[in-house]
mmCIF file of C-alpha atoms in Angstrom:
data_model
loop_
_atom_site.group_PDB
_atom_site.id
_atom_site.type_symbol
_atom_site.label_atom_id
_atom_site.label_comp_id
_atom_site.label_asym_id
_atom_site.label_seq_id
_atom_site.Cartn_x
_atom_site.Cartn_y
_atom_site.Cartn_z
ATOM 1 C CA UNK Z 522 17.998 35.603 -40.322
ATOM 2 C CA UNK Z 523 19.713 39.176 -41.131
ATOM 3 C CA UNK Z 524 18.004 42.276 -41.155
ATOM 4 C CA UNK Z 525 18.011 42.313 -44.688
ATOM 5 C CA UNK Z 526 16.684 39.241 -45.266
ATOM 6 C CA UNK Z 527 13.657 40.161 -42.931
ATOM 7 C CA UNK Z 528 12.893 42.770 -45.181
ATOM 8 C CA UNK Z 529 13.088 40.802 -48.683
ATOM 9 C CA UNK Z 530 10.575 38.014 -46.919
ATOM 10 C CA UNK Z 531 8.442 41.204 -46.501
ATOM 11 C CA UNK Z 532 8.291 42.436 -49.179
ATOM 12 C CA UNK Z 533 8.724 39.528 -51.365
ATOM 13 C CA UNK Z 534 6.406 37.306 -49.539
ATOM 14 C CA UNK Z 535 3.117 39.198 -50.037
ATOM 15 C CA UNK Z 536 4.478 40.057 -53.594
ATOM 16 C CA UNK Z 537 4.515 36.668 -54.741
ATOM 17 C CA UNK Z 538 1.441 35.948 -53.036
ATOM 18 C CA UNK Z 539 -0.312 39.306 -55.025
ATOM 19 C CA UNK Z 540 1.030 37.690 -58.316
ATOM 20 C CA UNK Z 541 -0.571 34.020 -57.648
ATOM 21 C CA UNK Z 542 -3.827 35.841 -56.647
ATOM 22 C CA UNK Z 543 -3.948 37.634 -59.797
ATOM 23 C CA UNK Z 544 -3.333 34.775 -61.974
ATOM 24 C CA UNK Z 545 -6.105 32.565 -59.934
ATOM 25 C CA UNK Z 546 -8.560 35.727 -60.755
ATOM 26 C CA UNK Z 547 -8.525 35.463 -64.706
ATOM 27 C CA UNK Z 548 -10.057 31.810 -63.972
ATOM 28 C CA UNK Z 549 -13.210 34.017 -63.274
ATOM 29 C CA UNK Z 550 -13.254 35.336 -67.045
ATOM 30 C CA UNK Z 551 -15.798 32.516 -68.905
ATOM 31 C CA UNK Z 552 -17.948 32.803 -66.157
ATOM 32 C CA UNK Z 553 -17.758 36.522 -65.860
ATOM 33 C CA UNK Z 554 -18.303 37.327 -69.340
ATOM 34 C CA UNK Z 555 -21.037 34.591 -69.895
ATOM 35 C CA UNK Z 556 -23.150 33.996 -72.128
ATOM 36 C CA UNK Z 557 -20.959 35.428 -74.347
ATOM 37 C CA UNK Z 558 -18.635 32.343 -75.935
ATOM 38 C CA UNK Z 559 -15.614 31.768 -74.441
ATOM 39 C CA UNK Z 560 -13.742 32.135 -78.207
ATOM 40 C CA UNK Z 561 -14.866 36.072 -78.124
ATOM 41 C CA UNK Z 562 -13.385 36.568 -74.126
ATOM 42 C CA UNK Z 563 -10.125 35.020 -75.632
ATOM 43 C CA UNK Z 564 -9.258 37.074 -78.654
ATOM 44 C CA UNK Z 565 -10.646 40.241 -76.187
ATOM 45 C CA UNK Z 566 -8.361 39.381 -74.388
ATOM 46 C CA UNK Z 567 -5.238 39.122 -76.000
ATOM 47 C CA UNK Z 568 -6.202 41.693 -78.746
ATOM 48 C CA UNK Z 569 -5.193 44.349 -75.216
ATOM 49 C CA UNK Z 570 -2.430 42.412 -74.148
ATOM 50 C CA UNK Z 571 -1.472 43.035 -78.247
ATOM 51 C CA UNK Z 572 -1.845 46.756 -78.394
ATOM 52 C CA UNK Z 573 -0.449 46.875 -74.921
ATOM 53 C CA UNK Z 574 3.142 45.071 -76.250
ATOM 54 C CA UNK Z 575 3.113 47.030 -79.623
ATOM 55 C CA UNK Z 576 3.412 49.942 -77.659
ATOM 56 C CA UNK Z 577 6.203 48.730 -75.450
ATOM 57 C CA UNK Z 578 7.723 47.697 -78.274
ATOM 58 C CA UNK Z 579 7.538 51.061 -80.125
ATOM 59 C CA UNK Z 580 9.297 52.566 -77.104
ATOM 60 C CA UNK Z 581 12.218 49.398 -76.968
ATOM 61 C CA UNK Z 582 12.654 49.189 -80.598
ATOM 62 C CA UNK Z 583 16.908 48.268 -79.628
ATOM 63 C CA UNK Z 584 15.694 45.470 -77.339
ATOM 64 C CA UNK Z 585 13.274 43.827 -80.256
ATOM 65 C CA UNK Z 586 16.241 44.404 -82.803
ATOM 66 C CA UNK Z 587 18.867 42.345 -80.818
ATOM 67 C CA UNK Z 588 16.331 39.610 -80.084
ATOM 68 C CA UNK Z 589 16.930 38.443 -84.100
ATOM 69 C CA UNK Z 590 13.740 36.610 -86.126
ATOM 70 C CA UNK Z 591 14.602 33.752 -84.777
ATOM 71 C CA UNK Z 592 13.932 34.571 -80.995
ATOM 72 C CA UNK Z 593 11.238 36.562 -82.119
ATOM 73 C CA UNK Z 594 9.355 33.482 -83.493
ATOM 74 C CA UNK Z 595 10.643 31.605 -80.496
ATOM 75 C CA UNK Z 596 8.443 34.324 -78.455
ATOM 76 C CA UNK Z 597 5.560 34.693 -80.759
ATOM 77 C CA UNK Z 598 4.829 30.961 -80.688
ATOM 78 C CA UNK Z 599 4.834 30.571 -77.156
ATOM 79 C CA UNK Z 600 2.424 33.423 -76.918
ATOM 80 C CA UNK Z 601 0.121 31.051 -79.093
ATOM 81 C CA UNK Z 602 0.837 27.602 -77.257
ATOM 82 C CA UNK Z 603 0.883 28.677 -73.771
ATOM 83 C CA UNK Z 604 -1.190 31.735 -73.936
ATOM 84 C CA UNK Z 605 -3.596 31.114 -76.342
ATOM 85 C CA UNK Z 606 -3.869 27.232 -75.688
ATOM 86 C CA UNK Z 607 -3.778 27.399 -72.044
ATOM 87 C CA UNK Z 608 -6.691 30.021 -71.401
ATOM 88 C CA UNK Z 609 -8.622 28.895 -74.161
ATOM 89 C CA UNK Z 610 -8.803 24.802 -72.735
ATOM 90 C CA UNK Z 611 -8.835 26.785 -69.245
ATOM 91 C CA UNK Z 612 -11.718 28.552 -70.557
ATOM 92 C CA UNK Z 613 -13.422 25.822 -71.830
ATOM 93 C CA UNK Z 614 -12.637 23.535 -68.922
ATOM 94 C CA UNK Z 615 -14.893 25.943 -66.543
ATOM 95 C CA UNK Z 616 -17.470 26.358 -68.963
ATOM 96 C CA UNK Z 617 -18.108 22.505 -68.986
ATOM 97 C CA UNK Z 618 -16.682 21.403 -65.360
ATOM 98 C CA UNK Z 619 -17.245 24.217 -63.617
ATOM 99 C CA UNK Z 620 -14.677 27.251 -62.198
ATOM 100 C CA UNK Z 621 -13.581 25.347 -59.607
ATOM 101 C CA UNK Z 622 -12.616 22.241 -61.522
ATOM 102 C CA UNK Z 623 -10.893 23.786 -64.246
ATOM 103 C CA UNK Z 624 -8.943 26.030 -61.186
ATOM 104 C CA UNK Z 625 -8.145 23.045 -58.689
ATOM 105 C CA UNK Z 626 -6.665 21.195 -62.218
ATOM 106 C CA UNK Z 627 -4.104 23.701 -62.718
ATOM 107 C CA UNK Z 628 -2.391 22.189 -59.433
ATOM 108 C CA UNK Z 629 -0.952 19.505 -62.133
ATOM 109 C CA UNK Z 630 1.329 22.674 -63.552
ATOM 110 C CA UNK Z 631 4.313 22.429 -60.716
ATOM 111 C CA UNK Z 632 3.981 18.612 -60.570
ATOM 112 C CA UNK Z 633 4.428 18.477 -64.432
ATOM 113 C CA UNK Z 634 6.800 20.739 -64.963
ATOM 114 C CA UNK Z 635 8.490 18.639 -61.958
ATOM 115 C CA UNK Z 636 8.593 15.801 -63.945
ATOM 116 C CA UNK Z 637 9.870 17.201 -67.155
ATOM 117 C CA UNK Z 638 12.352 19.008 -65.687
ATOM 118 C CA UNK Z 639 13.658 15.916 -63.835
ATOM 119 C CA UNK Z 640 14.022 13.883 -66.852
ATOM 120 C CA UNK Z 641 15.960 16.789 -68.485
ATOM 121 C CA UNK Z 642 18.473 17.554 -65.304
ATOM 122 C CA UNK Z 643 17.935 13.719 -63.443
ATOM 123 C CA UNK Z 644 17.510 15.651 -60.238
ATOM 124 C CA UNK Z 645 15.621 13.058 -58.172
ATOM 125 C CA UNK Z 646 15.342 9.034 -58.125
ATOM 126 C CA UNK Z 647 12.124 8.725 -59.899
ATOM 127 C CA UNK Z 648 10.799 6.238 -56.795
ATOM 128 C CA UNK Z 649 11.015 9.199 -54.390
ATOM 129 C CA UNK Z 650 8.221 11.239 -56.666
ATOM 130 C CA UNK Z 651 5.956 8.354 -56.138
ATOM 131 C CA UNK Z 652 4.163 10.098 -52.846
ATOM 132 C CA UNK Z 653 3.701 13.227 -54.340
ATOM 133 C CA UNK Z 654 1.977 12.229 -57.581
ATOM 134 C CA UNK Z 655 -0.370 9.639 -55.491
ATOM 135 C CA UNK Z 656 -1.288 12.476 -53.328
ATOM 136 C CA UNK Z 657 -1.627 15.347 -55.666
ATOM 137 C CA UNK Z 658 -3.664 12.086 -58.065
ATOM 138 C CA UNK Z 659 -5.700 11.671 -55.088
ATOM 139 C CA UNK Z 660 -6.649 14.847 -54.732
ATOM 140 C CA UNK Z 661 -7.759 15.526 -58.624
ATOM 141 C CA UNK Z 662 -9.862 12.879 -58.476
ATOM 142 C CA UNK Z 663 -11.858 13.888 -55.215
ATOM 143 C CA UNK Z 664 -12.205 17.524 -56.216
ATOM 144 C CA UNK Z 665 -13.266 15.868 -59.278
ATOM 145 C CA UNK Z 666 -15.448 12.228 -58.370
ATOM 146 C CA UNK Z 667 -17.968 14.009 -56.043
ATOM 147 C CA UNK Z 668 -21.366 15.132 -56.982
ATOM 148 C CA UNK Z 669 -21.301 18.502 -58.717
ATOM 149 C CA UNK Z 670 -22.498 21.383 -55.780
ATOM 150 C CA UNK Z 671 -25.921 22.117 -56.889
ATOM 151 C CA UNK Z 672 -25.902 20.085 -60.077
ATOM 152 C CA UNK Z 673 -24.082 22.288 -62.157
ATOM 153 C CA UNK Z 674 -22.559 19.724 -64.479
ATOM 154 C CA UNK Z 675 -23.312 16.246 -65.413
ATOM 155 C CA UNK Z 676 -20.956 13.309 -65.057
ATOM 156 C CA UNK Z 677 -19.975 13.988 -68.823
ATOM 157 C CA UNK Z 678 -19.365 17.661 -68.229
ATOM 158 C CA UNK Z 679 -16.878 17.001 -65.402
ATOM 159 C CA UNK Z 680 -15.217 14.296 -67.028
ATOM 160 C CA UNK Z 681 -14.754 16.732 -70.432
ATOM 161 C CA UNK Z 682 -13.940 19.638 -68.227
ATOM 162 C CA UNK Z 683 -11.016 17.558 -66.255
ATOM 163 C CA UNK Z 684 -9.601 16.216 -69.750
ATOM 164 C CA UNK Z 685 -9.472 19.663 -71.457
ATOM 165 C CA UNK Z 686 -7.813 21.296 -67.296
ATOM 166 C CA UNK Z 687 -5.226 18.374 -68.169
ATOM 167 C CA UNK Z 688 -4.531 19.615 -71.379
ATOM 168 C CA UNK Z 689 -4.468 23.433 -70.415
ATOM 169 C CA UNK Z 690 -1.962 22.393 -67.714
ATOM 170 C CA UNK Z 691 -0.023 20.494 -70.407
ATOM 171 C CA UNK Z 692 0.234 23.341 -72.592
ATOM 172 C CA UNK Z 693 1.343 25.721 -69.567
ATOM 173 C CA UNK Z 694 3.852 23.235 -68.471
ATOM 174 C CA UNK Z 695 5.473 23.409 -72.215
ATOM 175 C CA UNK Z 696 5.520 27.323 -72.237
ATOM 176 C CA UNK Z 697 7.242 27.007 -68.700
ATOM 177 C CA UNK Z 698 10.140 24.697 -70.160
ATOM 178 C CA UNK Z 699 10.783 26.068 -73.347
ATOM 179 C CA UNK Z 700 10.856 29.237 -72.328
ATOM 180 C CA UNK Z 701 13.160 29.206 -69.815
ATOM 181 C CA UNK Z 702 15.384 26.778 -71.283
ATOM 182 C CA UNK Z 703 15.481 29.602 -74.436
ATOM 183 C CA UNK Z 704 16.173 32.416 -71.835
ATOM 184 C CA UNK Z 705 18.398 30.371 -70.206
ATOM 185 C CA UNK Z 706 20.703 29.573 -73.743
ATOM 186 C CA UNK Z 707 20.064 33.331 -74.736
ATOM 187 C CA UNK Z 708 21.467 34.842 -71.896
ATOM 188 C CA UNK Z 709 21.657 38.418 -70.614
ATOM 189 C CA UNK Z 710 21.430 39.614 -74.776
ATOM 190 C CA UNK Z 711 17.935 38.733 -74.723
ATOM 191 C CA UNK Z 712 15.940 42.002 -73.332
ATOM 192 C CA UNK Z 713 13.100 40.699 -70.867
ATOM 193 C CA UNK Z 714 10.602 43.585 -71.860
ATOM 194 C CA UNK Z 715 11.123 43.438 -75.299
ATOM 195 C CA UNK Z 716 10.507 39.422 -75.182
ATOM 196 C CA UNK Z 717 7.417 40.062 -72.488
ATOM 197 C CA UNK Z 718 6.222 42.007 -75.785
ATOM 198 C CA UNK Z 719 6.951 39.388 -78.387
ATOM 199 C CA UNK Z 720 5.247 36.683 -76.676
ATOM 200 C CA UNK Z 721 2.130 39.581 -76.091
ATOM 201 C CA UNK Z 722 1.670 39.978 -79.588
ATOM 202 C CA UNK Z 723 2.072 36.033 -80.345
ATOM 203 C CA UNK Z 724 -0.726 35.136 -78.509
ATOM 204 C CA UNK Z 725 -2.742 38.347 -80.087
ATOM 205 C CA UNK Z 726 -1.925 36.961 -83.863
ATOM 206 C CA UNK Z 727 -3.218 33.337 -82.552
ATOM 207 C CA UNK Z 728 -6.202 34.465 -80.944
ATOM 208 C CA UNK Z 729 -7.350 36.026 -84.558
ATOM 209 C CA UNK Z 730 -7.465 32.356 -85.901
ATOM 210 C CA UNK Z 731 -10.585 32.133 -83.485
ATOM 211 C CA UNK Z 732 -12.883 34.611 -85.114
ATOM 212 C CA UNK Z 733 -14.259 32.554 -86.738
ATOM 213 C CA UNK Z 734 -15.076 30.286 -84.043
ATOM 214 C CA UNK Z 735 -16.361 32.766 -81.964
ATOM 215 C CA UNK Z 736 -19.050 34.146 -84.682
ATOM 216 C CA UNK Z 737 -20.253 30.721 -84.903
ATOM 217 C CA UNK Z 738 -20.089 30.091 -80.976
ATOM 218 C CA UNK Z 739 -23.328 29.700 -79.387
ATOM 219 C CA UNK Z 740 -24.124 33.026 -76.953
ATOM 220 C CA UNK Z 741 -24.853 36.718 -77.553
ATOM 221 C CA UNK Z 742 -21.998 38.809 -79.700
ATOM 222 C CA UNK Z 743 -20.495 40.980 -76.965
ATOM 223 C CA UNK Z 744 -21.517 44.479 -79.465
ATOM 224 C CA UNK Z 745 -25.288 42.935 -79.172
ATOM 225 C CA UNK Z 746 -26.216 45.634 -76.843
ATOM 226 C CA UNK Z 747 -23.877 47.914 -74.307
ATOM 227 C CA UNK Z 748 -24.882 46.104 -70.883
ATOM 228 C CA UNK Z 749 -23.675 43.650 -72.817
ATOM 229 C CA UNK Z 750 -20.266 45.029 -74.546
ATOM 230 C CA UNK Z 751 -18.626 47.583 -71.210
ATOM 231 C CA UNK Z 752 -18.680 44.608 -68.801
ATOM 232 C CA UNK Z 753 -17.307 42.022 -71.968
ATOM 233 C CA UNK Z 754 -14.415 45.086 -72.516
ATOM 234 C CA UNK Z 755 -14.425 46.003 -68.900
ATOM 235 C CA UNK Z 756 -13.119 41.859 -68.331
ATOM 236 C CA UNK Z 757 -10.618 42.258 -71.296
ATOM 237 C CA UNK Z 758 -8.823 45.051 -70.165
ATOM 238 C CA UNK Z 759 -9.013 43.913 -66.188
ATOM 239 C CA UNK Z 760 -7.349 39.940 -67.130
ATOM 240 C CA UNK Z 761 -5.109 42.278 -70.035
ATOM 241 C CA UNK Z 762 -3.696 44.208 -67.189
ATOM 242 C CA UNK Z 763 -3.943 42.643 -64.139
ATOM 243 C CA UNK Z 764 -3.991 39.013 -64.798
ATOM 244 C CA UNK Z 765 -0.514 39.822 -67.430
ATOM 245 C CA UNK Z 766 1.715 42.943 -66.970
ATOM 246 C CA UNK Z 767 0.947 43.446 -62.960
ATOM 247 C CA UNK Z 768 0.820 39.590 -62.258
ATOM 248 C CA UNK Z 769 4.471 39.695 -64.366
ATOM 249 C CA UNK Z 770 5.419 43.102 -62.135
ATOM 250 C CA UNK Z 771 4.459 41.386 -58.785
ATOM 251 C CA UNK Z 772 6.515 38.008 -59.826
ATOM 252 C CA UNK Z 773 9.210 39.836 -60.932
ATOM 253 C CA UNK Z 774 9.523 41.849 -57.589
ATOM 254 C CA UNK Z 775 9.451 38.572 -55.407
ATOM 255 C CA UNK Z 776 11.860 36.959 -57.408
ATOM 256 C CA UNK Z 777 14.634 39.818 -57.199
ATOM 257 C CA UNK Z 778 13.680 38.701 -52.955
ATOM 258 C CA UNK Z 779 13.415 35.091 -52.451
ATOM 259 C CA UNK Z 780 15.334 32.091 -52.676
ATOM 260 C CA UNK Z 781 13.781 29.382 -55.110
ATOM 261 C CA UNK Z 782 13.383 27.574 -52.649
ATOM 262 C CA UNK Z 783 10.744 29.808 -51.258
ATOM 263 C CA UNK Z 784 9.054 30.846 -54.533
ATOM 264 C CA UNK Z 785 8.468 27.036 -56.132
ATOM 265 C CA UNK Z 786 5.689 25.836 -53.478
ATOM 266 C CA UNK Z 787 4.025 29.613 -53.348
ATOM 267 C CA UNK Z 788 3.281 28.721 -57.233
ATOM 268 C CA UNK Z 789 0.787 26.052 -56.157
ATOM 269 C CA UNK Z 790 -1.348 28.501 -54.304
ATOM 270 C CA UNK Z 791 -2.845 30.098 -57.604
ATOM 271 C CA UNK Z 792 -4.566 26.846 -57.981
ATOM 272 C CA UNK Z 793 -6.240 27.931 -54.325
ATOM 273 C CA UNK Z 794 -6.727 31.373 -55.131
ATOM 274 C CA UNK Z 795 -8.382 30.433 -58.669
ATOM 275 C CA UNK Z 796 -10.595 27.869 -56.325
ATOM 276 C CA UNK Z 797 -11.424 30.733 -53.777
ATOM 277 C CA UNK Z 798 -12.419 33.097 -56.435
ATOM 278 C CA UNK Z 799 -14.803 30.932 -58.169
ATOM 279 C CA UNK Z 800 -16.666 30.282 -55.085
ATOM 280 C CA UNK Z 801 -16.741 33.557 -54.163
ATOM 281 C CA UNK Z 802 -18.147 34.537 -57.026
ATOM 282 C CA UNK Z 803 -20.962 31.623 -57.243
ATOM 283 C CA UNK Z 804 -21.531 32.785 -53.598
ATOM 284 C CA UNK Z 805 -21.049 29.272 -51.604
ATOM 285 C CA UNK Z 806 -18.438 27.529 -49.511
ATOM 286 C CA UNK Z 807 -16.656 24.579 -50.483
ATOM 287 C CA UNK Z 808 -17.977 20.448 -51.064
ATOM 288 C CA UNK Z 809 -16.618 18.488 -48.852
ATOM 289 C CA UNK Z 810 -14.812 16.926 -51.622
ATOM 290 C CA UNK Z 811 -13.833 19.925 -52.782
ATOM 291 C CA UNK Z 812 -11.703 21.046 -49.758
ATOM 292 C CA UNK Z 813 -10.313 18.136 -48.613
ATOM 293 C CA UNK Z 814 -9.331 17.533 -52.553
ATOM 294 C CA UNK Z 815 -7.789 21.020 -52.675
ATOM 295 C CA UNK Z 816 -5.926 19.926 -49.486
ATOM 296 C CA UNK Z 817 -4.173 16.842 -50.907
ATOM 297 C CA UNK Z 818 -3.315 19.261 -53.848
ATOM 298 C CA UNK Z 819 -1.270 21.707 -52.030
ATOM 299 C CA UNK Z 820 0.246 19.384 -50.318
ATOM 300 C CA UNK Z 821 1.150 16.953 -53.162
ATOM 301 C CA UNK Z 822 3.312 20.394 -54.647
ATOM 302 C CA UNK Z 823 4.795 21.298 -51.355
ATOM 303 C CA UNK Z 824 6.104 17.673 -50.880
ATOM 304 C CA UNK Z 825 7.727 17.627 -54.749
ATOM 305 C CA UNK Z 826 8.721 21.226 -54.126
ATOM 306 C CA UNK Z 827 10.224 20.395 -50.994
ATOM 307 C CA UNK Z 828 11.751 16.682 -52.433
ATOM 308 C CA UNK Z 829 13.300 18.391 -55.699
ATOM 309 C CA UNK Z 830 14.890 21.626 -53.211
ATOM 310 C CA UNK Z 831 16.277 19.423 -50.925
ATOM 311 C CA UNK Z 832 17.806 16.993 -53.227
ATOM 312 C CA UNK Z 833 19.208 20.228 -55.175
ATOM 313 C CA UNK Z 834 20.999 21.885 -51.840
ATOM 314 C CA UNK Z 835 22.200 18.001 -51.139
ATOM 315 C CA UNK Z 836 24.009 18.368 -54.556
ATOM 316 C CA UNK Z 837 25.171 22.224 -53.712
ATOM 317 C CA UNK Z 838 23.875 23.329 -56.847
ATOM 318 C CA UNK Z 839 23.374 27.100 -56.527
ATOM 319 C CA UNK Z 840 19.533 29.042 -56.852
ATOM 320 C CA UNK Z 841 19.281 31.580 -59.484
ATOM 321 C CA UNK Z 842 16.645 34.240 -57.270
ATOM 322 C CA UNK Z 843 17.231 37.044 -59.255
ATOM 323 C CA UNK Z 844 16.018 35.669 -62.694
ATOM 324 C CA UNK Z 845 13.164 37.548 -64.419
ATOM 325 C CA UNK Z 846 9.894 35.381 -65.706
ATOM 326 C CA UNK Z 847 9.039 36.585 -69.381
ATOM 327 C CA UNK Z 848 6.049 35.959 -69.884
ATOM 328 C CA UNK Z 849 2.241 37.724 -68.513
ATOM 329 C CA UNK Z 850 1.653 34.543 -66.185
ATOM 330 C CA UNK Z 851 5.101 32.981 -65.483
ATOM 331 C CA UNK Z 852 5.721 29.661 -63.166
ATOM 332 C CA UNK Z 853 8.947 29.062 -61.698
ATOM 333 C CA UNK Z 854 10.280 25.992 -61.591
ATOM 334 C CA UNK Z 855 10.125 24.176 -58.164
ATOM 335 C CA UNK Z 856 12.797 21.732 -59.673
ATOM 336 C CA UNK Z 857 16.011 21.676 -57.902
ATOM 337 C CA UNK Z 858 19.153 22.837 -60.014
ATOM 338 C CA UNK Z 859 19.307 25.215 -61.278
ATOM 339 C CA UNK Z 860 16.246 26.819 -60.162
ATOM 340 C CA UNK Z 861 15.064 29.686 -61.553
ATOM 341 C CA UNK Z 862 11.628 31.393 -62.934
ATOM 342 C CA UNK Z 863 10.692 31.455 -66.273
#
């Protein structure tokens, strides 16, 4: 290995690793924020991450002009499906499993996206993803068929709170796939600030449509009282910021640095982070199930991140490591050719 490439694994390497960490600490939000509903800790959310991209936008007015209405849409709705959708069943996937569930089920995001892409680009025989599914499979259902630690949730509970992690996943995994594939057709005319900001202000305009869920939520209104409202605005701005533009910043710096190849299976660890987090903050160490679960879930996405990169340097297919995710929590895509982030 060249000098050179010493120094991109050093910086990129701890860059990518800062990104997944920040993404696995907005899994601490319902819990953070509670009892407040999780309905009002969504549209507090996004309603900073939508001032923060009309501002951008004010400043790149050219970029959002050559994007056209019809990327713009493109954007806006996959600021409502992936992040509006996905934090909101995240959300509500930790309030009824627990953080740890909803976290460990967000290891289903690389295998998915795994899948999808491999029946768009027939990258791998379909018997050689066989191991991978049975072990990341195996490892959802022993994070999630033990007893829960300290009897947090009922049977019910978990089994709700694994059903709506699926479906958050699901909805991640489509905001992956379409948007790359649209960055991919639009090409170097599509400015990645200016579409960051689109998407920022799509998921603001869909998080208004849960108002009025959120007045009729159960829980205190977050202006009941200020030691309720600073910490409730203090959480908004903090995921706003950290867990959107500098998780997008961090990603963006690793991917200019390392080789797809590289960046796919360091995707599954925000699944670990989010899992580390949430025990930190309910101050106890891991079930057995929990762990060993966990285990079998990294190492399902290293072996289909592994599979899909071998098969795709066995068919000299080239890496994209310079492309740019656009979007506040971006995956790449740990699926052979053509590799790339979102």
């Amino acid at each position: 290995m060249t000098a050179r490439a010493y120094r991109a694994y050093f910086v990129g390497l701890p860059a990518a690793l800062t990104a997944t960490a920040l993404w696995g600490f907005t899994f601490l939000g319902p819990a953070a924020v509670a009892p407040v509903n999780v309905y009002y800790l969504v549209v507090g959310r996004y309603a900073v991450f939508g001032l923060m991209s009309l501002a951008v936008l004010l400043v790149h007015r050219g970029g959002l002009r050559a994007l056209g209405t019809r990327r713009l849409l493109t954007a806006a709705h996959l600021g409502v499906v992936g992040y509006i959708g996905f934090y909101l069943l995240l959300a509500m996937s930790a309030e009824l499993g627990g953080g740890v569930l909803a976290s460990t089920m967000t290891g289903l995001i690389p295998l998915m996206v795994t899948l999808v892409s491999n029946l768009l680009e027939k990258v791998l025989a379909w018997r050689r993803l066989v191991l991978p599914v049975v072990v990341i499979s195996a490892g959802l259902l022993l994070v999630n068929g033990g007893e829960p630690a300290d009897g947090a949730a009922s049977g019910r509970d978990l089994a709700l709170g694994a059903v709506l992690g699926f479906l958050a996943s699901a909805a991640w995994s489509y905001f992956v796939i379409v948007n790359r594939r649209a960055l991919r057709h639009a090409g170097p005319a599509v400015d990645g600030t200016a579409w960051t900001a689109c998407i920022g202000l799509g998921a603001c305009l869909g998080s208004l449509f849960l108002l009025p869920l959120a007045l009729a939520g159960g829980g205190p209104s977050p202006v009941s009282d200020a030691g309720t409202l600073w910490p409730f605005l203090a959480w908004c701005v903090a995921l706003a910021v950290l867990g959107s533009w500098c998780a997008t910043w961090f990603w963006n710096l690793a991917s200019q640095r390392l080789p797809a190849t590289v960046t796919g299976p360091v995707i599954g660890m925000e699944a670990v982070f989010g899992v580390a987090f949430n025990l930190l903050w309910e101050g106890r160490t891991p079930t057995a199930h929990e762990l060993w679960g966990g285990l079998l879930v990294v190492a399902g996405v290293l072996l289909a991140s592994y599979l899909f990169n071998r098969a795709g340097l066995t068919r000299g297919a080239p890496h994209d490591d310079t492309a740019e995710p656009a979007g506040p929590a971006p995956h790449p895509v740990p699926a052979g050719p053509p590799s790339t982030t979102t």
